[in-house]
Amino acid sequence: MSLMIGVVDQLRKSAAEHNINKITKVMLVVGDMTMAVPDALQFAFESFQDEELFRDAVLEIKKEPVRGECKDCHHNFDIKDFVFLCPSCNSPHVRVASGRQLYIDYYEGD
C-alpha cells in the first residue's frame, strides 16, 4: 500500500500542476527486482477510486524484466532466476541495466 500511496501522491501533485481534474488512465512500469506484486498494486489503486480525481481510472502495469550488462565483455542479457553471471563469458561482474525501477510512465486525464 505504501508504494501506491507514493504513486498517488505524485499523480495528485502533477494533476494539480497541469489543471487536471480527473485521471482516466495510469501506466505504471514495475521492474521485476522491485518485488512489487501487480495484483496488490491494482488492489491498492482501487482503494483510491472513491476520490474524484481517480474515479473510474484504469491502472495498467507494464512489467520490466531484469536485464544485465557484463562489465567485462559488454554482453547484454536477460537475468533469469537472479543469477548474475554473464552467459557469454561467465563473468560475475554484471551491472543491472533494468528491472529495478518502479515509475509512472504516463497518465491521461481531463
CSV table of C-alpha atoms in Angstrom, one decimal:
chain,number,residue,atom,x,y,z
A,1,MET,CA,0.0,0.0,0.0
A,2,SER,CA,2.9,2.4,0.8
A,3,LEU,CA,4.2,2.1,-2.8
A,4,MET,CA,0.8,3.1,-4.2
A,5,ILE,CA,0.5,6.0,-1.7
A,6,GLY,CA,3.7,7.4,-3.2
A,7,VAL,CA,2.4,6.9,-6.7
A,8,VAL,CA,-1.0,8.5,-5.9
A,9,ASP,CA,0.7,11.5,-4.2
A,10,GLN,CA,2.8,12.1,-7.4
A,11,LEU,CA,-0.3,11.9,-9.5
A,12,ARG,CA,-2.1,14.3,-7.3
A,13,LYS,CA,0.7,16.8,-7.5
A,14,SER,CA,1.2,16.5,-11.3
A,15,ALA,CA,-2.6,16.7,-11.9
A,16,ALA,CA,-2.8,19.9,-9.8
A,17,GLU,CA,0.2,21.5,-11.6
A,18,HIS,CA,-1.5,20.7,-15.0
A,19,ASN,CA,-5.1,21.6,-14.0
A,20,ILE,CA,-6.3,18.1,-14.5
A,21,ASN,CA,-9.5,17.3,-12.5
A,22,LYS,CA,-9.9,13.6,-13.5
A,23,ILE,CA,-7.3,11.0,-14.2
A,24,THR,CA,-8.6,8.3,-16.6
A,25,LYS,CA,-5.6,6.1,-17.1
A,26,VAL,CA,-2.2,5.5,-15.4
A,27,MET,CA,0.7,3.4,-16.9
A,28,LEU,CA,3.0,2.2,-14.2
A,29,VAL,CA,6.3,0.4,-15.1
A,30,VAL,CA,7.3,-2.2,-12.5
A,31,GLY,CA,10.7,-3.8,-12.6
A,32,ASP,CA,10.9,-7.5,-11.6
A,33,MET,CA,13.6,-6.7,-9.0
A,34,THR,CA,11.2,-4.4,-7.1
A,35,MET,CA,9.3,-7.4,-5.9
A,36,ALA,CA,6.1,-5.4,-6.2
A,37,VAL,CA,3.1,-7.6,-6.9
A,38,PRO,CA,0.9,-6.3,-9.7
A,39,ASP,CA,-2.3,-7.6,-8.2
A,40,ALA,CA,-1.5,-5.9,-4.9
A,41,LEU,CA,-0.8,-2.7,-6.7
A,42,GLN,CA,-4.1,-2.9,-8.5
A,43,PHE,CA,-5.9,-3.6,-5.3
A,44,ALA,CA,-4.2,-0.6,-3.6
A,45,PHE,CA,-5.0,1.7,-6.5
A,46,GLU,CA,-8.7,0.7,-6.4
A,47,SER,CA,-8.9,1.9,-2.8
A,48,PHE,CA,-8.3,5.5,-4.1
A,49,GLN,CA,-11.2,5.4,-6.6
A,50,ASP,CA,-13.6,6.9,-4.2
A,51,GLU,CA,-11.6,10.1,-4.7
A,52,GLU,CA,-13.0,12.2,-7.5
A,53,LEU,CA,-9.6,12.5,-9.2
A,54,PHE,CA,-9.3,8.8,-9.6
A,55,ARG,CA,-12.9,7.8,-10.0
A,56,ASP,CA,-13.1,5.1,-12.8
A,57,ALA,CA,-9.4,5.5,-13.5
A,58,VAL,CA,-7.6,2.5,-15.0
A,59,LEU,CA,-4.2,1.3,-13.8
A,60,GLU,CA,-2.1,-0.5,-16.4
A,61,ILE,CA,1.1,-2.2,-15.3
A,62,LYS,CA,4.0,-2.9,-17.6
A,63,LYS,CA,6.4,-5.5,-16.2
A,64,GLU,CA,10.0,-4.8,-16.9
A,65,PRO,CA,12.4,-7.8,-16.9
A,66,VAL,CA,15.7,-7.8,-15.2
A,67,ARG,CA,18.5,-7.2,-17.7
A,68,GLY,CA,22.2,-7.1,-17.2
A,69,GLU,CA,25.3,-5.9,-18.9
A,70,CYS,CA,28.6,-7.7,-18.4
A,71,LYS,CA,31.3,-5.2,-17.3
A,72,ASP,CA,34.0,-7.5,-18.9
A,73,CYS,CA,32.7,-8.4,-22.4
A,74,HIS,CA,29.8,-5.8,-22.6
A,75,HIS,CA,27.2,-8.5,-23.4
A,76,ASN,CA,23.6,-7.5,-22.7
A,77,PHE,CA,21.3,-10.3,-21.5
A,78,ASP,CA,18.2,-11.2,-19.5
A,79,ILE,CA,18.9,-12.2,-15.9
A,80,LYS,CA,17.0,-15.3,-15.1
A,81,ASP,CA,16.3,-16.5,-11.5
A,82,PHE,CA,18.6,-13.7,-10.2
A,83,VAL,CA,21.7,-15.4,-11.5
A,84,PHE,CA,24.1,-12.6,-12.0
A,85,LEU,CA,26.6,-14.3,-14.3
A,86,CYS,CA,27.3,-13.3,-17.9
A,87,PRO,CA,26.1,-16.2,-20.1
A,88,SER,CA,28.7,-15.2,-22.7
A,89,CYS,CA,31.9,-15.2,-20.6
A,90,ASN,CA,30.7,-16.4,-17.2
A,91,SER,CA,31.9,-13.2,-15.5
A,92,PRO,CA,30.3,-12.3,-12.2
A,93,HIS,CA,31.0,-8.6,-13.0
A,94,VAL,CA,27.4,-7.7,-14.1
A,95,ARG,CA,25.7,-4.4,-14.0
A,96,VAL,CA,21.9,-4.4,-13.6
A,97,ALA,CA,20.7,-2.4,-16.6
A,98,SER,CA,17.0,-2.6,-16.0
A,99,GLY,CA,14.4,-4.1,-13.8
A,100,ARG,CA,14.9,-2.2,-10.6
A,101,GLN,CA,12.6,0.7,-11.3
A,102,LEU,CA,9.0,1.5,-10.4
A,103,TYR,CA,7.7,4.6,-12.0
A,104,ILE,CA,4.8,6.3,-13.6
A,105,ASP,CA,5.4,6.1,-17.4
A,106,TYR,CA,2.4,8.4,-18.2
A,107,TYR,CA,-1.1,9.2,-17.2
A,108,GLU,CA,-4.1,10.5,-19.1
A,109,GLY,CA,-6.8,12.8,-17.9
A,110,ASP,CA,-9.1,15.8,-18.4
